[in-house]
Amino acid sequence: MEFKKVGVILLLLLCGIELFMGRNDNMKVGRVEACPLYCYADAAYMTCTSSGNEHLPPKCNCCLAGKGCTIYKADGSPYCSST
């Protein structure tokens, strides 16, 4: 009787391992970047490649800005670019 319980538990454990760690093609290994939670206080505007040279309201920082966007200071010097 105990042998059957151990066998069932072992079978369920092996099935669970195969289910969660097995061949899942949707899972991809990639690089994760942390986004800092601070804002540039003196950011004046931003431009994005998708909007041409149009001055847009700046996001808090480049991590939150879209790809291809640059945040500028009031004097026109770039603060940062998101790639």
PDB file of C-alpha atoms in Angstrom, residues 3-67:
ATOM      1  CA  PHE A   3       4.627   1.524  -2.256  1.00  0.00           C
ATOM      2  CA  LYS A   4       1.615   2.600  -4.349  1.00  0.00           C
ATOM      3  CA  LYS A   5       1.409   5.986  -2.565  1.00  0.00           C
ATOM      4  CA  VAL A   6       5.107   6.624  -3.099  1.00  0.00           C
ATOM      5  CA  GLY A   7       4.786   5.605  -6.743  1.00  0.00           C
ATOM      6  CA  VAL A   8       1.834   7.937  -7.329  1.00  0.00           C
ATOM      7  CA  ILE A   9       3.603  10.841  -5.627  1.00  0.00           C
ATOM      8  CA  LEU A  10       6.766  10.210  -7.640  1.00  0.00           C
ATOM      9  CA  LEU A  11       4.771  10.024 -10.877  1.00  0.00           C
ATOM     10  CA  LEU A  12       2.984  13.305 -10.121  1.00  0.00           C
ATOM     11  CA  LEU A  13       6.288  14.951  -9.237  1.00  0.00           C
ATOM     12  CA  LEU A  14       7.892  13.857 -12.501  1.00  0.00           C
ATOM     13  CA  CYS A  15       4.878  15.006 -14.517  1.00  0.00           C
ATOM     14  CA  GLY A  16       4.972  18.382 -12.771  1.00  0.00           C
ATOM     15  CA  ILE A  17       8.663  18.810 -13.518  1.00  0.00           C
ATOM     16  CA  GLU A  18       8.080  17.998 -17.182  1.00  0.00           C
ATOM     17  CA  LEU A  19       5.123  20.378 -17.324  1.00  0.00           C
ATOM     18  CA  PHE A  20       6.835  23.380 -15.719  1.00  0.00           C
ATOM     19  CA  MET A  21      10.424  22.907 -16.812  1.00  0.00           C
ATOM     20  CA  GLY A  22      10.039  20.761 -19.886  1.00  0.00           C
ATOM     21  CA  ARG A  23       9.838  21.648 -23.529  1.00  0.00           C
ATOM     22  CA  ASN A  24       8.098  25.017 -23.515  1.00  0.00           C
ATOM     23  CA  ASP A  25       8.875  26.882 -26.739  1.00  0.00           C
ATOM     24  CA  ASN A  26       7.165  30.060 -25.487  1.00  0.00           C
ATOM     25  CA  MET A  27       9.795  30.632 -22.829  1.00  0.00           C
ATOM     26  CA  LYS A  28      12.761  32.675 -24.015  1.00  0.00           C
ATOM     27  CA  VAL A  29      15.880  33.641 -22.183  1.00  0.00           C
ATOM     28  CA  GLY A  30      16.704  37.286 -22.609  1.00  0.00           C
ATOM     29  CA  ARG A  31      18.313  40.290 -21.052  1.00  0.00           C
ATOM     30  CA  VAL A  32      16.328  42.247 -18.490  1.00  0.00           C
ATOM     31  CA  GLU A  33      17.068  45.872 -17.721  1.00  0.00           C
ATOM     32  CA  ALA A  34      15.976  47.625 -14.562  1.00  0.00           C
ATOM     33  CA  CYS A  35      14.218  50.954 -14.998  1.00  0.00           C
ATOM     34  CA  PRO A  36      15.223  53.575 -12.414  1.00  0.00           C
ATOM     35  CA  LEU A  37      12.363  55.293 -10.630  1.00  0.00           C
ATOM     36  CA  TYR A  38      13.511  58.899 -10.844  1.00  0.00           C
ATOM     37  CA  CYS A  39      12.668  61.820 -13.086  1.00  0.00           C
ATOM     38  CA  TYR A  40      14.934  64.393 -14.700  1.00  0.00           C
ATOM     39  CA  ALA A  41      13.740  67.624 -13.106  1.00  0.00           C
ATOM     40  CA  ASP A  42      15.273  69.899 -15.741  1.00  0.00           C
ATOM     41  CA  ALA A  43      14.157  67.960 -18.827  1.00  0.00           C
ATOM     42  CA  ALA A  44      12.546  70.391 -21.245  1.00  0.00           C
ATOM     43  CA  TYR A  45      11.418  68.258 -24.189  1.00  0.00           C
ATOM     44  CA  MET A  46      12.075  65.073 -26.095  1.00  0.00           C
ATOM     45  CA  THR A  47      12.182  64.036 -29.709  1.00  0.00           C
ATOM     46  CA  CYS A  48      11.578  60.604 -31.168  1.00  0.00           C
ATOM     47  CA  THR A  49      12.537  59.199 -34.537  1.00  0.00           C
ATOM     48  CA  SER A  50       8.887  58.321 -35.121  1.00  0.00           C
ATOM     49  CA  SER A  51       7.788  61.972 -34.758  1.00  0.00           C
ATOM     50  CA  GLY A  52      10.622  63.675 -36.636  1.00  0.00           C
ATOM     51  CA  ASN A  53      11.874  66.907 -35.053  1.00  0.00           C
ATOM     52  CA  GLU A  54       8.636  67.608 -33.202  1.00  0.00           C
ATOM     53  CA  HIS A  55       9.241  68.626 -29.577  1.00  0.00           C
ATOM     54  CA  LEU A  56       7.248  66.323 -27.336  1.00  0.00           C
ATOM     55  CA  PRO A  57       6.615  66.527 -23.585  1.00  0.00           C
ATOM     56  CA  PRO A  58       9.453  64.590 -21.922  1.00  0.00           C
ATOM     57  CA  LYS A  59       8.962  61.331 -20.068  1.00  0.00           C
ATOM     58  CA  CYS A  60      10.458  60.998 -16.592  1.00  0.00           C
ATOM     59  CA  ASN A  61      13.649  59.372 -17.876  1.00  0.00           C
ATOM     60  CA  CYS A  62      14.990  57.584 -20.946  1.00  0.00           C
ATOM     61  CA  CYS A  63      14.012  54.202 -19.611  1.00  0.00           C
ATOM     62  CA  LEU A  64      10.356  55.238 -19.821  1.00  0.00           C
ATOM     63  CA  ALA A  65      10.718  56.967 -23.186  1.00  0.00           C
ATOM     64  CA  GLY A  66      10.152  54.861 -26.258  1.00  0.00           C
ATOM     65  CA  LYS A  67      12.886  53.431 -28.433  1.00  0.00           C
TER      66      LYS A  67
END
